[in-house]
XYZ file of C-alpha atoms in Angstrom:
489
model
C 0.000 0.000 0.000
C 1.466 3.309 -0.793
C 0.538 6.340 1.521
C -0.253 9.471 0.398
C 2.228 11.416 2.123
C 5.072 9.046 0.145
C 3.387 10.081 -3.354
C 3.632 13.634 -2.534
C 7.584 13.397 -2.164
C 6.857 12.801 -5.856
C 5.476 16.190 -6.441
C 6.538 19.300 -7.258
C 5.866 20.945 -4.031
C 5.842 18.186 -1.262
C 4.980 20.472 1.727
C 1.752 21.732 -0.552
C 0.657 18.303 -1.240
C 1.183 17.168 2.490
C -0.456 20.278 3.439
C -3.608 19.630 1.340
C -3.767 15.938 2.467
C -4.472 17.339 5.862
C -6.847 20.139 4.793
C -8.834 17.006 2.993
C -8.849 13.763 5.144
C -9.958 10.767 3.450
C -11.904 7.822 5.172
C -8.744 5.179 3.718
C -5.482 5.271 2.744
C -4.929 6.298 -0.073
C -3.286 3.241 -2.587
C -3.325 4.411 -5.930
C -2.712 6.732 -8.234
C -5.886 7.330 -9.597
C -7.080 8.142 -6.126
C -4.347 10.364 -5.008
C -5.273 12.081 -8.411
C -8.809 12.451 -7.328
C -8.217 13.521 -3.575
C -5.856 16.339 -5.005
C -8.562 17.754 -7.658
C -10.990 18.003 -4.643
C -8.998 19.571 -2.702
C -7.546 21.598 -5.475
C -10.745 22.979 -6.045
C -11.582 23.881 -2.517
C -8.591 25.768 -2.265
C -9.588 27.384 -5.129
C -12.882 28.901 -3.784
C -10.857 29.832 -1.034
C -8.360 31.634 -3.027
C -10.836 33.685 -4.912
C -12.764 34.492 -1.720
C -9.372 35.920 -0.133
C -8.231 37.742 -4.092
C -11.770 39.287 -3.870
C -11.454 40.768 -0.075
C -8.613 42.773 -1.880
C -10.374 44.790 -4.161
C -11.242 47.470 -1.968
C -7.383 48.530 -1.983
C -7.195 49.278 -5.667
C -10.272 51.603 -5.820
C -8.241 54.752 -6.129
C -5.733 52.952 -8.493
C -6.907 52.176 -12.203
C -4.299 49.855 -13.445
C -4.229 47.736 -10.458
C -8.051 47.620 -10.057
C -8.290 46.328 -13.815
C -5.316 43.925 -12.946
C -7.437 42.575 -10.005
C -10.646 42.242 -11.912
C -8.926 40.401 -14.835
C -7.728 37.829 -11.443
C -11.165 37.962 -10.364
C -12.667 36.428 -13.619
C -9.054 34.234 -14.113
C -10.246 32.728 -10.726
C -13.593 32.292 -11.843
C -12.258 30.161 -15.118
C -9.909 28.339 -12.990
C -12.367 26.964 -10.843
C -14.935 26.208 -13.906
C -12.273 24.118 -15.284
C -11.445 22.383 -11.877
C -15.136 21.352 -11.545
C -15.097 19.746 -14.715
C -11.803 17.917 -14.189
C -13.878 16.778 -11.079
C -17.123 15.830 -12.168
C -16.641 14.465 -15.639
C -16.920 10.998 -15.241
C -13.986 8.360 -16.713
C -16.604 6.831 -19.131
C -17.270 10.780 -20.467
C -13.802 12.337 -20.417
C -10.669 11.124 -21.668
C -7.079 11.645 -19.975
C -6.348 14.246 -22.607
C -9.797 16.147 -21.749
C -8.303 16.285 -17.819
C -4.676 17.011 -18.619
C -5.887 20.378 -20.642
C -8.213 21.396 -18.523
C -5.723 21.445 -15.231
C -3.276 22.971 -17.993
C -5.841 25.384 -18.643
C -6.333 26.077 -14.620
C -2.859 26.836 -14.403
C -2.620 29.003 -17.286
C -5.386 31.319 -16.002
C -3.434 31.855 -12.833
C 0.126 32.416 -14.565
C -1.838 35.233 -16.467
C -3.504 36.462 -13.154
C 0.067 36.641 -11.692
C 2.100 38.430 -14.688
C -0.759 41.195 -14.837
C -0.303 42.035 -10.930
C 3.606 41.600 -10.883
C 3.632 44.242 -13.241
C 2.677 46.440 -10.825
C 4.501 44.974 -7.972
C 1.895 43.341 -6.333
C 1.256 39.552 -4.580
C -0.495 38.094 -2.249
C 0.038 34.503 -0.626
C -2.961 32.773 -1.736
C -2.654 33.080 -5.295
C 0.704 30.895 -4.516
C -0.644 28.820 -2.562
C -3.069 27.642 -4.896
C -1.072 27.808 -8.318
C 1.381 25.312 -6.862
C -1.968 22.988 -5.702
C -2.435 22.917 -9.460
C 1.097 22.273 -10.172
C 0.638 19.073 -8.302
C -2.241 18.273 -9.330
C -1.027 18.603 -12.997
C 1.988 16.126 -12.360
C 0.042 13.603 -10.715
C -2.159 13.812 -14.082
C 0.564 13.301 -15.902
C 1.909 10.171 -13.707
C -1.849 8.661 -14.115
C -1.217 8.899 -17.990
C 2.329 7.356 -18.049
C 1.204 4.789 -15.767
C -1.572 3.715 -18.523
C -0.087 4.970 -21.809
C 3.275 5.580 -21.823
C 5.362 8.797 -21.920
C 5.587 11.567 -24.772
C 6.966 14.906 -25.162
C 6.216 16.966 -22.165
C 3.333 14.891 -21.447
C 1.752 14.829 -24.713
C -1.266 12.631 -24.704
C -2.441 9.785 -26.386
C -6.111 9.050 -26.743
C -7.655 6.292 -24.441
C -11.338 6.655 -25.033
C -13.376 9.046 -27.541
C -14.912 11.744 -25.393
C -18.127 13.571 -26.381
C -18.131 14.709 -29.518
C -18.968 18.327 -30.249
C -22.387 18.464 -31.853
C -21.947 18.464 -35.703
C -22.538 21.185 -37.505
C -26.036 20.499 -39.906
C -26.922 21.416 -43.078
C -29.919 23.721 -41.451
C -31.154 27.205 -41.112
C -29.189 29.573 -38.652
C -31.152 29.736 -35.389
C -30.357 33.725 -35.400
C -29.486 35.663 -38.008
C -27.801 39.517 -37.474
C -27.912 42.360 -39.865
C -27.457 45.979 -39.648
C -29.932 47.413 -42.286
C -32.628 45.315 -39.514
C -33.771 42.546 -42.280
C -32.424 39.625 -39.404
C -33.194 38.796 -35.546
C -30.545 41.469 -34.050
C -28.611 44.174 -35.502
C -25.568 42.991 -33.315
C -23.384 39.993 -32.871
C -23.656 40.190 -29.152
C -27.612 40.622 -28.828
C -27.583 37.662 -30.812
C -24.912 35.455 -28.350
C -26.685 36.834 -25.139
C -30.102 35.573 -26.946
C -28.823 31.729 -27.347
C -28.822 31.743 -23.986
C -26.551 29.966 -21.347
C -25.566 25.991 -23.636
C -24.370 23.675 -21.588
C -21.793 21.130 -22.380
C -23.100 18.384 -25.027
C -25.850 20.945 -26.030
C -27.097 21.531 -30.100
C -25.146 23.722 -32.071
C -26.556 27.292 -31.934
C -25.810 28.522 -35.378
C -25.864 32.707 -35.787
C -25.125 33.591 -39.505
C -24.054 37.446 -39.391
C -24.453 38.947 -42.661
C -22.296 41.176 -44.446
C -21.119 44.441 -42.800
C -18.481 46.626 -40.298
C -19.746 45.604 -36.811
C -18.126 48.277 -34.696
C -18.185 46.099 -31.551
C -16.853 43.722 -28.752
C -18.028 40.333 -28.605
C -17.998 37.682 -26.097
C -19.062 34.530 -25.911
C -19.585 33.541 -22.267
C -17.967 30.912 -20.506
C -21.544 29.365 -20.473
C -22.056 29.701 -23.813
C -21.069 26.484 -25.284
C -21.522 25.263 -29.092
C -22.137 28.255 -30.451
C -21.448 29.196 -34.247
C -20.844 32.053 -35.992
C -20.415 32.484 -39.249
C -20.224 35.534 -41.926
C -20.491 36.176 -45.670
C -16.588 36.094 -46.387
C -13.552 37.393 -45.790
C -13.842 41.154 -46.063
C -17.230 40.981 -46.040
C -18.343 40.357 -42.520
C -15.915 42.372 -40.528
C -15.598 43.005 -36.727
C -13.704 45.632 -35.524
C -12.225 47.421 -32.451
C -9.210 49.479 -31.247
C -8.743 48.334 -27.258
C -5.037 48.419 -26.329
C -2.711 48.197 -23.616
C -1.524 51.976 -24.716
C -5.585 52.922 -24.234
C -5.452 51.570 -20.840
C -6.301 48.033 -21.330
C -4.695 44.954 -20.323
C -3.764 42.562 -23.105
C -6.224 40.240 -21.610
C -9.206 42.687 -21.991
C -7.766 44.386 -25.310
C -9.793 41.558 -27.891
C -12.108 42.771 -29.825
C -13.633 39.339 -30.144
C -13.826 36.625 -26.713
C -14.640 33.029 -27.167
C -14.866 31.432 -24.217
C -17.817 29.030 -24.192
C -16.401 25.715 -25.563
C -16.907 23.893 -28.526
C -16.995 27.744 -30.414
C -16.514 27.947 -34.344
C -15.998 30.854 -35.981
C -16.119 30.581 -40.019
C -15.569 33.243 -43.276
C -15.637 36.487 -41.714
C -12.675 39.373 -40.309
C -11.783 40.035 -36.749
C -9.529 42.986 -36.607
C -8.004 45.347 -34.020
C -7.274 48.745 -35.196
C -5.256 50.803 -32.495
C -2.239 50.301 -34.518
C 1.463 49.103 -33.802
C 2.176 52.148 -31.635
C -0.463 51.087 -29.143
C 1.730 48.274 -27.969
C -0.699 45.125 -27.095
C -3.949 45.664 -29.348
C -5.784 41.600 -29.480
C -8.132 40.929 -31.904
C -8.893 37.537 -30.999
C -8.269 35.734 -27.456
C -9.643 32.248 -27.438
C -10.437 30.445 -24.207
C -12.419 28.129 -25.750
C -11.801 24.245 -25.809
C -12.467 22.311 -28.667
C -12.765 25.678 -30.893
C -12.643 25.475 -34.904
C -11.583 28.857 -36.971
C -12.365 28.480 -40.328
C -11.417 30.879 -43.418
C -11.690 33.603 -40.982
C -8.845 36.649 -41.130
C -7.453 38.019 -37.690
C -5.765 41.461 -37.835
C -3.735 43.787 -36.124
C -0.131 44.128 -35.202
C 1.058 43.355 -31.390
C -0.410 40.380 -29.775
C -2.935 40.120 -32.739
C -4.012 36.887 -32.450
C -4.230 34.910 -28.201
C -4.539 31.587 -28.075
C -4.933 31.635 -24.185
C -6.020 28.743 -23.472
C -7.810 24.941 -24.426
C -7.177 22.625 -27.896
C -7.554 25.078 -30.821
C -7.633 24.513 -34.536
C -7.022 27.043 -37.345
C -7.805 26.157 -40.751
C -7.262 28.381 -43.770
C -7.194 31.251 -41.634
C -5.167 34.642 -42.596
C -3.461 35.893 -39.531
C -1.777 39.567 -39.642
C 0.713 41.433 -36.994
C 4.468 42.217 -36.413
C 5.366 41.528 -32.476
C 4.384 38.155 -30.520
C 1.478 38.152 -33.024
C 0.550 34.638 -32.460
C 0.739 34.368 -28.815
C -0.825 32.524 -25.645
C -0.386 28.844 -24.183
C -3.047 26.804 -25.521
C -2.377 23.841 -27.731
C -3.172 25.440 -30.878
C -3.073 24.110 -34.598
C -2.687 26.241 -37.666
C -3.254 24.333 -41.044
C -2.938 25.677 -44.537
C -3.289 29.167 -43.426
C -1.256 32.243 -44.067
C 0.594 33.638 -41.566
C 1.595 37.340 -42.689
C 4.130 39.725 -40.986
C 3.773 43.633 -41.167
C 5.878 46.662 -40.808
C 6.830 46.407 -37.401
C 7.893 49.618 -35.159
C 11.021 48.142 -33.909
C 11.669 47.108 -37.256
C 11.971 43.690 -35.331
C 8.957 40.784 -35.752
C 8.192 37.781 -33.619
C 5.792 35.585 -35.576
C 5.246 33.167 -32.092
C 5.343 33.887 -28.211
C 4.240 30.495 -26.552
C 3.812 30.779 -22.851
C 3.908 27.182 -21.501
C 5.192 27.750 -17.822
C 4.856 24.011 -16.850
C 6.523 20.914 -18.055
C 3.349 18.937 -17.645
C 1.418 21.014 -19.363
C -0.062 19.751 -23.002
C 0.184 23.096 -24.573
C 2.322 24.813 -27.586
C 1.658 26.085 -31.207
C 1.973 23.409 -34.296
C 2.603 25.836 -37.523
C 1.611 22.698 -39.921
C 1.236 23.196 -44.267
C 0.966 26.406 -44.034
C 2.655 29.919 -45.427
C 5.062 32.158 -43.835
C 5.376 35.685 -45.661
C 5.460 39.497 -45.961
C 1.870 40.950 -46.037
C 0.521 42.661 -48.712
C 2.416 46.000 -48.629
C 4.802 45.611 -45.762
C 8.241 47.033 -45.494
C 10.004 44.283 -44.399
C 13.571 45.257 -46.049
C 16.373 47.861 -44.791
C 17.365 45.575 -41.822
C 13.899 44.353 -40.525
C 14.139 41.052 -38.497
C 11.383 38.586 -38.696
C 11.866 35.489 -36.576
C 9.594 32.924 -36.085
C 8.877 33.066 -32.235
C 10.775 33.548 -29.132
C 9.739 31.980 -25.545
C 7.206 33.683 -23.726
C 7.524 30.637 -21.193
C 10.332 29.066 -20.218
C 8.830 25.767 -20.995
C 7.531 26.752 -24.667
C 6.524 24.747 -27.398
C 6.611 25.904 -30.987
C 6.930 23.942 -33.993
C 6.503 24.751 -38.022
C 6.376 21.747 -40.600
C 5.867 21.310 -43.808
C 5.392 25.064 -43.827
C 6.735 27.432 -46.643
C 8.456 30.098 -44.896
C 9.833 33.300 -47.103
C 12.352 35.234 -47.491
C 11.474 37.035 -44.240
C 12.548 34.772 -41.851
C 15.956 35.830 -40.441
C 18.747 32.729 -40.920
C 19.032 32.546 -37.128
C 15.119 31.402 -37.201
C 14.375 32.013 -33.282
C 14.878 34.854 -30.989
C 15.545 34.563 -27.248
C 13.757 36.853 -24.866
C 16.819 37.548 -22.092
C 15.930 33.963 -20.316
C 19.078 31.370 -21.155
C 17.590 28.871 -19.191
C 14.528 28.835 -21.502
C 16.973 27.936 -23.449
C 17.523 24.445 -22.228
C 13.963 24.203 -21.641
C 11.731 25.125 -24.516
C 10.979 22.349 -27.373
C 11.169 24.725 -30.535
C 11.219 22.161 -33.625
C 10.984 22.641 -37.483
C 10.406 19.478 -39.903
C 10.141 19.691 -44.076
C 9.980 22.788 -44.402
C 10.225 24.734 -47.636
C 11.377 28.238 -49.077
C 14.140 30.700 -48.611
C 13.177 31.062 -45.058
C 13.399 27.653 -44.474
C 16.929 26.563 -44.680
C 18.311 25.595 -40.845
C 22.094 25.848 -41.872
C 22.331 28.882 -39.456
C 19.953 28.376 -36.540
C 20.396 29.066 -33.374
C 22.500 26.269 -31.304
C 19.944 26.017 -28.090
C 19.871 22.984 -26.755
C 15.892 22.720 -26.830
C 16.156 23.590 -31.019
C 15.216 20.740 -32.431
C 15.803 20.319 -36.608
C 13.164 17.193 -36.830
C 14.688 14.292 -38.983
C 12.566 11.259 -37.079
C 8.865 11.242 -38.607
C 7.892 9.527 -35.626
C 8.854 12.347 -33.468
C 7.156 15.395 -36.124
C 4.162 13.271 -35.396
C 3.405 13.838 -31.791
C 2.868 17.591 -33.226
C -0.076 16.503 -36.060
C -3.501 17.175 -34.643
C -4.703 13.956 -33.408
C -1.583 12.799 -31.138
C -1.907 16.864 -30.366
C -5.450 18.024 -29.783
C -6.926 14.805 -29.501
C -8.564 15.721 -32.468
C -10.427 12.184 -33.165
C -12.899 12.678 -30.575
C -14.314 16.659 -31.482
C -13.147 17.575 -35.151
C -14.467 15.267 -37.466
C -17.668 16.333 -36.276
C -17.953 20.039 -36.556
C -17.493 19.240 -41.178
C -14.563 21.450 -41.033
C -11.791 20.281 -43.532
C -8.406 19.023 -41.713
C -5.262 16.483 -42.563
C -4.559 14.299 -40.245
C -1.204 13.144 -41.198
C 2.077 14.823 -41.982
């Protein structure tokens, strides 16, 4: 029989996990994995509650202070998403969820409170409990992980096979649109977000809500709750259905709440319309998409604007003949996010330098990273990129990052040394940036950088833990929602 207390030495914290063990007494020792796993995510999630509770008691020191008080707020709702996706780690029974459903959702859990912590350590501030409870998810994360190996084997960082088909996400049917929005007022609501708020709170396994949202400039900012689950929306085209806002961290906003568009509600799909962000490059972090939402499908949709265009924050993500403009960390976030045949296209940046990729995966066990996969690497139409510009194609927002391009063509943009460090030499060691058949000027590795975690991919068998079913368990949610995808190299 092994004792609890002995599996925590396991852990990354040991004094957490003994400390938790007391907090939550079981009625019998505890003898197996499987339920150290499950005494940790109940406790994990109490501490949670508990964490929020003593983050909200807090507030009232930041009224007089704008930047913290937004800071705070964005930790308020982070809190709020952590514990949504704790509860589900909890409650979703074996026979529903798989091990890869778990893993991303405790990945997720952490990622929400890394981003709570970077927005209040830029102003200098902390507080004990948001410690105490991101290394309770740390735990719980690598005892996950341990579950997995013990029944599957090991892969990259923790990367998942699939040991039973969850849910699928409901398919998308060849039937009218349950709303329909249009400005000239020939449709249900004349904006995108009457028409979200009027499908109502889905929950998980519900029928797709489909909103079709005809052609026109929607001057607005959308966001598709947390509750909001299998939702739809699609436009007329490219160009022709636009959304469009100008929030930036220069106006005052934090890069979280800069997006002009929000999915969080899971199972989202977005096809054949613009989301753009026009505050410009000289309003530092300007998003016009951040994506929370698990299981989400963008299809031949364009995302513009310059820094931070494009945040994949969080949950499995897939990207199929999208068009994707900006110039610094313009792809950025720590889900695990796929991008197939789409076009990837760097602008004139200010600092004359560009960083296609910023991946911010904090935690070895985490099953996060950004898989660049047949796709196209260039200028955009019009851009400056000559005179000394630098375009690289990511640099490590997380020590732990995970970036890889394959069977990609890059252009003559990309800068020989391919990757840029950001001042961190021990991300160095610790990232897992790969590229594998890859084609173009850009594409040649002769001159790379020498970190130890670059990775020129000769082994097949290693390029395909990054294709999208060994990466976003694709099998069990994809083939359903009729978008188009390759499964293989």
């Amino acid at each position: 029989m092994v004792l609890g207390n002995e599996m925590c030495d396991q852990t990354p914290h040991p004094s957490q996990c003994n400390t938790l063990l007391i907090q939550h007494p079981t009625q019998k020792p505890i003898g197996s994995t499987e339920e150290f796993l499950r005494v940790s995510m109940e406790g994990t999630l109490n501490g949670a509650v508990k964490a929020k509770n003593d983050t909200y008691s807090l507030g009232e020191q930041f009224d007089s202070k704008q930047l913290e008080k937004g800071a705070w707020e964005d930790c308020m709702e982070l809190f709020d998403r952590t514990i949504h996706r704790l509860n589900q780690s909890v409650s979703c029974p074996d026979y529903v969820c798989s091990r890869s459903d778990v893993q991303a959702w405790l990945s997720t859990a952490l990622t929400n409170l890394e981003t709570c912590r970077e927005g209040m350590s830029e102003l200098g501030v902390s507080f004990d409990s948001l410690d105490g409870i991101t290394n309770d998810v740390t735990n719980t994360l690598a005892i996950s992980k341990k579950k997995g190996m013990e029944a599957n084997g090991n892969g990259l960082g923790g990367e998942l096979g699939i040991l039973k088909v969850a849910v699928e996400t409901p398919s998308i049917s060849r039937r009218s649109p349950d709303a329909v929005v249009a400005q000239d007022g020939s449709g249900d609501y004349k904006t995108i977000q009457e028409a979200v708020d009027g499908a109502g709170e889905r929950p998980r396994g519900s029928t797709r809500y489909i909103i079709h949202v005809k052609a026109g400039v929607y001057q607005e900012y959308v966001n598709v709750g947390i509750k909001s689950n299998n939702i739809m929306i699609f436009g007329d085209g490219i160009g022709k259905t636009i959304i469009t806002g100008d929030k930036s961290k220069g106006r005052g906003f934090s890069t979280f709440k800069s997006a002009t568009f929000v999915a969080d509600g899971d199972g989202f799909v977005a096809r054949d319309m613009t989301i753009r962000n026009t505050a410009g490059p000289e309003n530092k972090q300007a998003v016009a998409l951040r994506s929370d939402s698990d299981r989400s499908v963008y299809y031949r949709c364009s995302i513009q604007g310059y820094q931070d265009t494009l945040y994949v924050h969080s949950g499995r993500q897939f990207f199929r003949e999208c068009n994707i403009y900006g110039t610094v960390d313009f792809i950025c976030g720590n889900a695990a996010a796929v991008f197939q045949n789409c076009s990837i296209l760097a602008r004139s940046p200010p600092n004359r330098v560009n960083t296609i990729t910023a991946q911010n995966r904090r935690n070895p066990n985490q099953t996060t990273g950004i898989v660049i996969h047949n796709s196209l690497v260039r200028a955009a139409p019009g851009a400056q990129l000559g005179g000394g510009v630098r375009t690289y194609l990511g640099r490590p927002w997380g020590s732990y990052a995970v970036t890889v391009v394959m069977g990609t063509f890059l252009g003559p943009l990309i800068e020989p040394k391919g990757w840029m460090d950001w001042g961190n030499e021990t991300a160095l060691t610790t990232l897992y940036y790969g590229e594998y058949g890859n084609s173009g000027p850009g594409s040649s590795t002769a001159n790379r950088v020498n970190w130890a975690g670059f990775h020129v991919i000769s082994d097949s068998e290693e390029a395909r833990q990054f294709t999208i079913h060994n990466f976003i368990d694709a099998a069990s949610w994809l083939p359903s929602t009729k978008v188009p995808f390759t499964s293989y190299l």
